[in-house]
XYZ file of N, CA and C in Angstrom:
654
model
N -26.392 -75.164 19.820
C -25.264 -74.037 18.991
C -23.953 -73.613 19.469
N -23.725 -73.001 18.465
C -22.132 -72.791 18.607
C -22.010 -71.892 19.717
N -21.346 -71.587 20.413
C -21.492 -70.357 21.803
C -20.783 -69.100 20.388
N -21.514 -68.004 20.567
C -20.989 -67.219 19.718
C -20.203 -66.167 20.114
N -19.151 -65.737 19.222
C -18.090 -65.117 19.793
C -17.489 -65.263 20.575
N -17.686 -66.894 21.467
C -16.804 -67.060 22.378
C -15.500 -66.960 22.224
N -14.637 -66.825 23.169
C -12.960 -66.600 23.145
C -12.839 -68.135 23.604
N -12.230 -68.579 22.282
C -11.789 -70.073 22.097
C -10.974 -70.235 23.016
N -9.574 -69.383 23.621
C -8.543 -69.343 23.866
C -8.285 -69.820 25.126
N -10.104 -69.248 25.746
C -10.228 -69.521 27.283
C -10.905 -71.556 27.394
N -10.721 -72.010 26.637
C -11.854 -73.149 26.524
C -10.431 -74.493 26.152
N -9.592 -74.532 25.396
C -8.878 -75.822 25.050
C -7.471 -75.382 25.596
N -7.375 -74.945 26.647
C -6.262 -75.146 27.894
C -6.782 -76.022 28.850
N -6.135 -76.937 29.446
C -5.837 -78.264 28.049
C -7.052 -78.834 28.108
N -8.098 -78.847 26.838
C -8.964 -79.331 26.206
C -9.063 -81.167 26.929
N -8.119 -81.656 27.001
C -8.134 -83.044 27.497
C -8.350 -83.684 28.908
N -7.730 -82.907 29.716
C -7.576 -82.889 30.755
C -9.276 -83.050 31.754
N -9.279 -83.634 33.138
C -10.652 -83.918 33.541
C -11.632 -82.500 33.507
N -11.260 -81.489 33.809
C -12.200 -80.364 33.652
C -12.889 -79.936 32.673
N -13.971 -79.909 33.313
C -15.182 -79.816 32.147
C -15.473 -78.310 32.349
N -14.818 -77.018 32.548
C -14.924 -75.683 33.101
C -15.676 -74.750 31.656
N -15.724 -73.681 32.098
C -16.399 -72.998 30.406
C -14.918 -72.278 30.114
N -14.560 -71.661 31.168
C -12.938 -71.382 31.033
C -11.393 -71.624 31.849
N -10.924 -71.990 31.079
C -9.508 -72.656 31.426
C -8.802 -71.916 31.690
N -8.661 -70.652 31.577
C -7.125 -69.950 31.389
C -6.968 -69.788 32.817
N -5.230 -69.958 33.297
C -4.833 -69.927 34.418
C -5.421 -68.416 35.146
N -5.878 -67.215 34.828
C -6.308 -66.272 35.407
C -7.291 -65.439 34.712
N -8.107 -65.025 35.195
C -9.251 -64.272 34.938
C -8.608 -63.079 33.965
N -9.396 -62.145 33.574
C -9.060 -61.097 32.701
C -8.345 -59.883 33.701
N -8.727 -60.227 35.302
C -8.254 -59.166 36.110
C -7.448 -59.885 36.941
N -6.779 -61.312 36.599
C -5.554 -61.192 37.294
C -5.789 -61.806 38.432
N -6.664 -62.073 39.179
C -7.193 -62.791 40.167
C -8.244 -62.644 40.367
N -8.706 -63.958 41.426
C -10.431 -64.252 42.199
C -10.315 -62.762 42.888
N -9.673 -62.258 43.643
C -9.564 -61.134 44.466
C -10.251 -59.653 43.433
N -9.919 -59.493 42.511
C -10.397 -58.401 41.699
C -11.829 -58.713 41.039
N -12.242 -59.802 41.241
C -13.530 -59.968 40.547
C -14.758 -59.759 41.661
N -15.715 -59.514 41.210
C -16.451 -58.865 42.327
C -17.947 -59.177 42.070
N -17.624 -59.963 40.976
C -19.178 -61.042 40.993
C -19.297 -62.729 41.185
N -17.627 -62.948 41.575
C -17.760 -64.649 42.296
C -17.312 -64.568 43.309
N -18.446 -65.070 44.077
C -18.088 -66.002 45.401
C -18.286 -67.428 45.437
N -18.740 -68.441 44.208
C -18.599 -69.285 44.893
C -17.708 -70.657 43.595
N -16.888 -69.899 42.920
C -16.194 -70.351 41.946
C -15.286 -71.315 42.451
N -15.049 -72.717 42.002
C -14.043 -73.335 42.575
C -12.461 -73.257 41.897
N -12.784 -72.593 41.048
C -11.695 -72.606 39.653
C -10.877 -70.707 40.408
N -11.665 -70.115 41.041
C -11.052 -68.741 41.430
C -11.433 -68.522 40.480
N -12.619 -68.183 39.661
C -12.376 -67.015 38.537
C -11.896 -67.678 37.091
N -11.411 -69.195 37.354
C -11.116 -69.469 36.040
C -12.042 -70.157 34.894
N -12.966 -70.594 35.351
C -13.600 -71.290 34.276
C -15.287 -70.914 34.565
N -15.435 -70.136 35.120
C -16.949 -69.805 35.519
C -18.030 -70.394 35.811
N -17.766 -71.751 36.079
C -19.012 -72.769 36.322
C -19.688 -72.351 37.553
N -19.153 -71.977 38.690
C -20.209 -71.469 39.304
C -20.635 -69.997 39.430
N -19.923 -69.072 38.646
C -19.392 -67.675 39.126
C -20.559 -67.453 38.312
N -21.258 -65.931 39.875
C -22.514 -65.405 39.544
C -22.410 -64.751 38.089
N -21.561 -64.099 37.774
C -21.586 -63.627 36.710
C -21.646 -64.226 35.175
N -21.797 -65.231 35.393
C -22.020 -65.999 34.219
C -23.427 -66.264 34.080
N -24.299 -65.737 35.242
C -25.815 -66.009 34.584
C -26.273 -65.033 34.924
N -25.407 -63.131 34.922
C -26.099 -62.016 34.988
C -25.749 -61.207 33.613
N -27.181 -60.738 33.342
C -27.704 -60.228 32.045
C -28.178 -58.697 32.311
N -28.054 -57.843 31.734
C -28.601 -56.501 32.093
C -29.728 -56.876 31.271
N -30.785 -56.411 31.480
C -32.104 -56.492 30.664
C -31.817 -55.724 29.147
N -32.160 -56.375 28.623
C -32.274 -56.168 27.171
C -33.823 -54.958 27.150
N -33.229 -53.926 26.479
C -34.767 -53.326 26.368
C -35.340 -53.001 24.807
N -33.992 -53.781 24.080
C -34.565 -53.272 22.861
C -35.503 -54.136 22.086
N -36.090 -53.662 21.319
C -37.389 -53.731 20.308
C -37.513 -54.482 19.321
N -36.398 -54.167 18.882
C -35.478 -54.265 16.870
C -34.474 -54.481 17.610
N -33.830 -55.910 16.208
C -32.832 -56.359 16.007
C -32.141 -55.944 14.802
N -31.337 -54.974 14.355
C -31.166 -54.562 13.493
C -29.849 -56.106 12.904
N -29.676 -55.811 11.339
C -28.836 -57.469 10.709
C -27.796 -57.211 11.007
N -27.221 -55.423 10.723
C -25.784 -55.364 10.897
C -25.372 -55.002 12.410
N -26.180 -55.670 13.488
C -25.726 -55.170 14.903
C -25.159 -56.088 15.129
N -23.551 -56.077 15.195
C -22.449 -57.240 16.144
C -23.068 -57.896 17.631
N -24.228 -56.848 18.484
C -23.855 -57.743 19.661
C -25.264 -58.504 19.642
N -25.610 -58.758 18.441
C -26.637 -60.242 18.203
C -26.326 -61.475 17.523
N -26.577 -62.439 17.625
C -26.162 -63.362 16.613
C -27.787 -63.890 16.187
N -27.966 -63.987 15.092
C -29.192 -64.348 14.625
C -28.738 -65.326 13.545
N -30.369 -66.491 13.891
C -30.023 -67.849 13.062
C -31.521 -67.896 12.924
N -31.580 -69.122 11.618
C -32.891 -69.752 11.566
C -32.993 -70.920 11.802
N -33.796 -71.596 12.273
C -34.039 -72.918 12.575
C -33.493 -73.772 10.706
N -33.121 -74.852 10.869
C -32.623 -75.252 9.405
C -32.232 -76.660 9.480
N -31.929 -77.336 8.339
C -30.690 -78.465 8.339
C -29.791 -78.121 7.263
N -28.650 -78.560 8.006
C -27.810 -78.099 6.679
C -27.388 -79.359 5.282
N -26.860 -79.331 4.392
C -27.261 -79.943 2.801
C -26.562 -81.706 3.381
N -25.263 -81.549 4.367
C -23.990 -82.170 4.495
C -24.515 -82.817 6.056
N -24.080 -84.379 6.035
C -24.407 -84.896 7.514
C -22.650 -84.502 7.976
N -22.863 -84.011 9.457
C -21.744 -83.647 9.893
C -21.497 -84.702 11.531
N -20.213 -84.779 11.802
C -20.490 -85.687 13.092
C -19.603 -85.219 13.978
N -18.589 -84.211 13.582
C -17.816 -83.048 14.476
C -17.795 -81.813 14.633
N -17.855 -81.494 13.050
C -18.124 -80.100 13.297
C -19.225 -79.484 13.958
N -19.055 -78.311 14.757
C -20.006 -78.086 16.440
C -20.922 -76.953 15.609
N -20.817 -76.551 14.519
C -22.063 -75.452 13.484
C -22.596 -76.974 12.945
N -22.182 -77.636 12.196
C -22.741 -78.236 11.472
C -23.563 -79.779 12.302
N -22.845 -80.174 13.615
C -24.416 -80.619 14.204
C -25.672 -79.856 14.446
N -25.452 -78.903 14.570
C -27.138 -78.471 15.014
C -27.813 -77.758 14.092
N -28.709 -77.051 14.474
C -29.804 -77.092 13.382
C -30.056 -75.410 13.111
N -29.212 -74.750 13.877
C -28.853 -73.109 14.037
C -28.588 -72.836 12.615
N -29.087 -72.104 11.643
C -28.266 -72.044 10.434
C -28.147 -69.902 10.137
N -26.880 -69.470 9.882
C -26.452 -68.278 10.343
C -27.773 -67.736 9.303
N -28.077 -66.367 9.359
C -29.090 -65.655 8.792
C -28.687 -64.001 8.609
N -27.530 -63.890 8.930
C -26.956 -62.265 9.011
C -25.115 -62.945 8.316
N -24.619 -61.612 7.675
C -23.741 -62.019 7.249
C -22.224 -61.526 8.688
N -22.798 -60.872 9.819
C -22.003 -60.918 11.128
C -22.223 -62.407 11.594
N -23.179 -62.618 11.816
C -23.352 -64.013 12.556
C -22.599 -65.167 11.390
N -22.706 -65.287 10.184
C -21.965 -65.971 9.220
C -20.301 -65.737 9.872
N -19.964 -64.848 9.860
C -18.525 -64.742 10.125
C -17.756 -64.806 11.459
N -18.911 -64.250 12.562
C -18.962 -65.109 13.655
C -18.614 -66.476 13.626
N -19.535 -67.012 13.148
C -19.545 -68.714 12.798
C -18.101 -69.088 12.092
N -17.528 -68.790 11.070
C -16.218 -68.811 10.590
C -14.867 -68.814 11.442
N -15.388 -67.345 12.018
C -14.115 -67.660 12.984
C -13.974 -68.363 14.266
N -14.913 -68.694 14.788
C -14.941 -69.513 15.630
C -14.651 -70.864 15.369
N -14.831 -71.247 14.244
C -14.094 -72.503 14.099
C -12.787 -72.528 13.295
N -12.314 -71.597 12.354
C -10.792 -71.290 12.410
C -9.921 -71.047 13.464
N -10.710 -70.371 14.969
C -9.974 -70.437 16.097
C -10.135 -72.244 16.521
N -11.351 -72.666 16.592
C -11.219 -73.382 17.108
C -9.941 -74.837 16.460
N -9.750 -74.849 15.138
C -8.932 -76.032 14.629
C -7.787 -75.808 14.908
N -7.144 -73.775 15.361
C -6.020 -73.886 14.998
C -5.328 -74.422 16.817
N -5.999 -75.058 17.562
C -5.503 -75.425 18.681
C -4.824 -76.804 18.329
N -3.738 -77.583 18.638
C -3.304 -78.558 18.752
C -2.757 -79.404 19.758
N -2.957 -80.652 20.093
C -2.727 -81.565 20.738
C -2.259 -83.147 20.622
N -1.670 -83.478 21.180
C -0.805 -84.740 20.948
C -2.246 -85.657 21.967
N -2.473 -86.498 21.093
C -3.285 -87.676 21.785
C -3.445 -89.119 21.086
N -3.020 -89.897 21.372
C -2.900 -90.924 21.216
C -1.816 -91.185 19.701
N -0.898 -90.407 20.004
C 0.256 -90.525 18.891
C -0.445 -89.690 17.820
N -1.308 -89.621 17.913
C -1.774 -88.307 16.875
C -1.426 -86.752 17.339
N -1.182 -85.863 16.001
C -1.697 -84.973 16.723
C -3.240 -84.187 15.850
N -3.817 -83.734 17.054
C -5.288 -83.333 16.261
C -5.673 -82.291 16.792
N -6.328 -81.118 16.222
C -6.877 -80.376 16.271
C -7.750 -79.945 17.386
N -7.947 -78.599 17.382
C -9.173 -78.792 19.004
C -10.865 -79.192 18.360
N -11.160 -79.251 17.091
C -12.496 -79.716 16.562
C -12.362 -80.741 16.986
N -11.481 -81.341 16.546
C -11.166 -83.258 17.002
C -11.295 -83.582 18.160
N -10.441 -82.147 19.144
C -10.332 -83.099 20.586
C -11.495 -82.641 21.650
N -12.525 -80.993 20.462
C -13.689 -81.227 21.643
C -14.485 -82.471 21.502
N -14.586 -82.951 20.056
C -15.729 -84.292 19.861
C -15.146 -85.261 20.479
N -13.711 -85.430 20.767
C -13.562 -86.966 21.528
C -13.797 -86.658 22.786
N -13.590 -85.397 23.354
C -13.853 -85.193 24.807
C -15.302 -85.222 25.192
N -16.204 -84.726 24.521
C -17.206 -84.228 24.863
C -18.721 -85.168 24.574
N -18.407 -85.970 22.702
C -19.134 -86.437 22.257
C -18.952 -87.871 22.214
N -18.383 -88.352 22.945
C -18.378 -89.694 23.576
C -17.911 -90.434 22.445
N -16.543 -89.967 21.528
C -15.762 -90.935 20.297
C -14.835 -91.121 21.318
N -14.215 -91.562 22.300
C -13.179 -91.437 22.516
C -12.547 -92.926 22.278
N -13.176 -93.995 21.994
C -13.037 -95.082 21.449
C -12.921 -95.091 19.798
N -13.461 -94.352 19.281
C -13.412 -94.062 17.531
C -11.475 -93.945 17.344
N -11.466 -94.516 15.552
C -10.035 -94.683 15.392
C -9.879 -93.129 14.696
N -8.548 -92.706 15.680
C -8.524 -91.007 15.712
C -8.045 -90.528 14.271
N -7.211 -91.278 13.872
C -7.135 -91.020 12.176
C -8.372 -90.520 11.334
N -8.975 -91.638 11.754
C -10.652 -91.454 11.206
C -11.142 -90.330 11.351
N -11.128 -90.337 12.767
C -11.456 -88.406 12.902
C -10.915 -87.264 12.512
N -10.135 -87.419 12.630
C -8.905 -86.572 11.842
C -9.136 -86.252 10.372
N -9.529 -87.588 9.604
C -10.065 -87.200 8.176
C -11.666 -86.982 7.795
N -11.959 -87.289 8.421
C -13.800 -86.803 8.536
C -13.518 -85.325 9.274
N -12.939 -84.904 10.202
C -13.289 -83.525 10.197
C -12.246 -82.141 9.257
N -11.583 -83.131 8.494
C -11.167 -82.219 7.461
C -12.255 -82.013 6.256
N -12.952 -83.079 6.388
C -13.883 -83.254 4.813
C -14.730 -81.850 5.763
N -15.697 -81.999 7.142
C -16.267 -81.580 7.022
C -16.343 -80.105 7.171
N -14.791 -79.682 7.567
C -14.528 -78.405 7.385
C -14.549 -77.792 6.385
N -14.366 -78.529 5.355
C -14.142 -78.327 3.732
C -15.804 -77.755 3.834
N -16.732 -79.033 3.981
C -18.064 -79.011 3.465
C -18.840 -77.533 3.956
N -18.655 -77.348 5.503
C -19.304 -76.451 6.215
C -18.927 -74.962 5.641
N -17.633 -75.195 5.228
C -17.166 -73.706 4.892
C -17.929 -73.502 3.204
N -18.167 -74.295 3.087
C -19.324 -74.052 1.353
C -20.733 -73.945 1.736
N -21.026 -74.554 2.500
C -22.448 -74.381 2.708
C -22.526 -72.780 3.496
N -21.909 -72.453 4.345
C -21.615 -70.979 4.924
C -21.307 -69.893 3.784
N -20.685 -70.406 3.079
C -20.483 -69.106 1.958
C -21.335 -69.104 0.741
N -22.652 -70.440 0.988
C -23.861 -70.157 0.203
C -24.688 -69.847 0.663
N -24.764 -69.540 1.423
C -26.175 -68.754 2.465
C -26.624 -67.925 2.205
N -28.262 -68.192 1.828
C -28.704 -66.445 1.602
C -28.664 -66.122 2.794
N -28.217 -64.837 2.604
C -28.625 -64.023 4.339
C -29.448 -62.913 4.201
N -30.026 -62.338 5.117
C -30.845 -60.979 5.166
C -29.509 -59.520 4.844
N -30.123 -58.288 4.213
C -29.963 -57.947 4.345
C -29.271 -57.237 4.995
N -28.327 -56.356 5.146
C -28.352 -56.073 6.686
C -28.419 -54.578 7.063
N -29.442 -54.280 6.234
C -29.731 -52.676 6.538
C -31.200 -53.141 6.888
N -31.730 -54.068 7.041
C -33.069 -54.618 7.147
C -33.236 -54.651 9.540
N -34.074 -54.866 9.538
C -34.198 -55.243 10.700
C -35.619 -56.705 10.994
N -35.452 -56.821 12.390
C -36.423 -57.854 12.624
C -37.065 -57.604 14.094
N -38.046 -57.513 14.664
C -38.684 -57.581 15.830
C -38.230 -58.806 16.806
N -37.507 -58.364 17.834
C -37.171 -59.391 18.816
C -37.988 -60.027 18.956
N -39.167 -59.940 19.300
C -40.219 -60.726 19.797
C -41.001 -61.863 18.760
N -40.328 -62.833 17.725
C -40.925 -63.399 16.549
C -40.691 -64.801 16.700
N -41.140 -65.092 15.726
C -41.246 -66.536 15.926
C -40.399 -67.326 14.240
N -39.485 -66.556 13.685
C -39.109 -66.848 12.437
C -37.322 -66.906 12.861
N -36.970 -65.866 13.890
C -35.225 -65.908 13.605
C -35.042 -66.317 15.400
N -33.928 -67.346 15.174
C -33.306 -67.492 16.811
C -32.330 -66.254 17.249
N -32.511 -65.885 17.635
C -32.025 -64.138 18.228
C -31.370 -64.643 19.577
N -29.683 -63.995 19.688
C -29.118 -64.596 20.935
C -28.464 -63.168 20.845
N -28.382 -62.142 22.453
C -27.598 -61.612 22.617
C -25.993 -61.762 22.978
N -25.527 -61.349 22.650
C -23.855 -61.548 23.134
C -23.338 -60.287 23.890
N -23.194 -60.684 25.270
C -22.448 -60.435 26.123
C -21.147 -60.789 26.735
N -19.917 -60.146 27.506
C -18.959 -60.202 27.714
C -19.015 -60.809 29.342
N -18.300 -61.536 30.324
C -18.657 -61.717 31.756
C -17.250 -60.944 31.684
N -17.222 -61.300 33.402
C -15.770 -60.215 34.061
C -14.698 -61.018 33.685
N -14.886 -62.342 33.231
C -13.288 -63.046 32.968
C -13.333 -63.114 31.725
N -13.593 -62.185 30.640
C -13.731 -61.994 29.452
C -14.185 -62.729 28.518
N -15.393 -63.957 28.999
C -16.059 -64.527 28.221
C -16.930 -64.294 27.566
N -17.388 -64.541 26.086
C -18.610 -63.275 25.491
C -19.731 -65.141 25.569
N -20.640 -64.624 26.334
C -21.524 -65.450 26.759
C -22.918 -64.874 25.704
N -24.281 -65.744 25.363
C -25.260 -65.797 24.402
C -26.391 -66.047 25.275
N -27.326 -65.481 24.904
C -28.183 -65.218 25.948
C -29.756 -65.413 24.944
N -30.365 -66.203 24.875
C -31.476 -66.436 24.233
C -32.488 -64.859 24.475
N -33.226 -64.025 23.503
C -34.190 -63.068 23.927
C -35.121 -62.598 23.268
N -35.841 -63.685 23.271
C -37.085 -64.235 22.993
C -37.377 -65.826 23.327
N -39.009 -66.274 23.597
C -39.501 -67.600 24.114
C -38.839 -68.170 22.405
N -39.193 -67.853 21.025
C -38.816 -68.931 20.600
C -37.572 -69.379 20.490
N -36.453 -68.508 20.551
C -35.026 -68.744 20.874
C -34.948 -69.995 22.057
N -35.506 -69.280 23.158
C -35.072 -69.850 24.571
C -35.860 -71.432 24.127
N -37.097 -71.807 23.198
C -37.602 -72.962 23.202
C -36.674 -73.995 22.146
N -35.935 -73.587 21.430
C -35.378 -74.240 20.211
C -34.092 -73.977 20.749
N -33.127 -73.301 21.656
C -31.722 -73.477 21.503
C -31.411 -74.647 22.717
N -30.309 -75.014 21.787
C -29.522 -76.377 22.624
C -28.542 -75.740 23.804
N -28.024 -76.311 24.349
C -27.138 -75.681 25.652
C -25.581 -75.564 25.093
N -24.800 -74.402 25.485
C -23.848 -73.681 25.210
C -23.000 -74.293 24.066
N -22.238 -75.492 24.116
C -21.650 -75.706 22.793
C -22.293 -76.679 22.159
N -23.288 -76.148 21.244
C -24.166 -77.090 20.199
C -24.817 -78.681 20.972
N -24.760 -79.156 20.177
C -25.099 -80.765 20.992
C -23.985 -81.549 21.688
N -22.607 -80.984 22.061
C -21.934 -81.545 22.710
C -22.524 -81.732 24.138
N -22.002 -82.697 24.228
C -22.434 -83.462 26.082
C -21.724 -82.918 27.156
N -21.957 -81.625 27.980
C -21.399 -81.269 28.633
C -21.566 -81.460 29.766
N -21.658 -82.527 30.329
C -22.181 -83.290 31.351
C -21.065 -82.710 32.608
N -21.272 -82.557 33.715
C -20.234 -82.160 34.630
C -19.803 -80.687 34.803
N -20.323 -79.667 33.624
C -20.721 -78.192 34.130
C -21.771 -78.147 35.219
């Protein structure tokens, strides 16, 4: 899954170094580690969330219903995209946005990722290409071709998202269902938005963190 409503500026700084942490900002939202009451084991002093206790903590969700207009939840269906995707984080996953809010969140995340730019092997690449190179074992592929592929995939995924049949925002669903994948969104003490599956159906089918990207080392 693509991490819902993630603060992408905390991921891509710098994207191609050796650190595979979640949050690569130089400081947490409180300015330093001593301000974070949750963190006791993070080797990055609260910057990445790799071992920070707060990345694993969520308040118990007492909600029994999820309204499709509630922006504290991301709601998906299991399915397949019409096009094949190699780089796009949302496109390589099998989770299809089911609500307008989730669709908008997905579009915003993709656009935020793409706005980050890096120099790599003589090319100027965006964040989507950078993530694919970093985590999807594409380091040895032609960078120019990856850039062209990402442009095509971006056009395709936007078209698919804009043509999705979405749930009525005034409707709702029980949390315990086997029709929708539902994630509760919560901000941790470092300002990163984390997503937690809220039912067994979602826990069974959800992938780990940023879609099918291989995050070995986290």
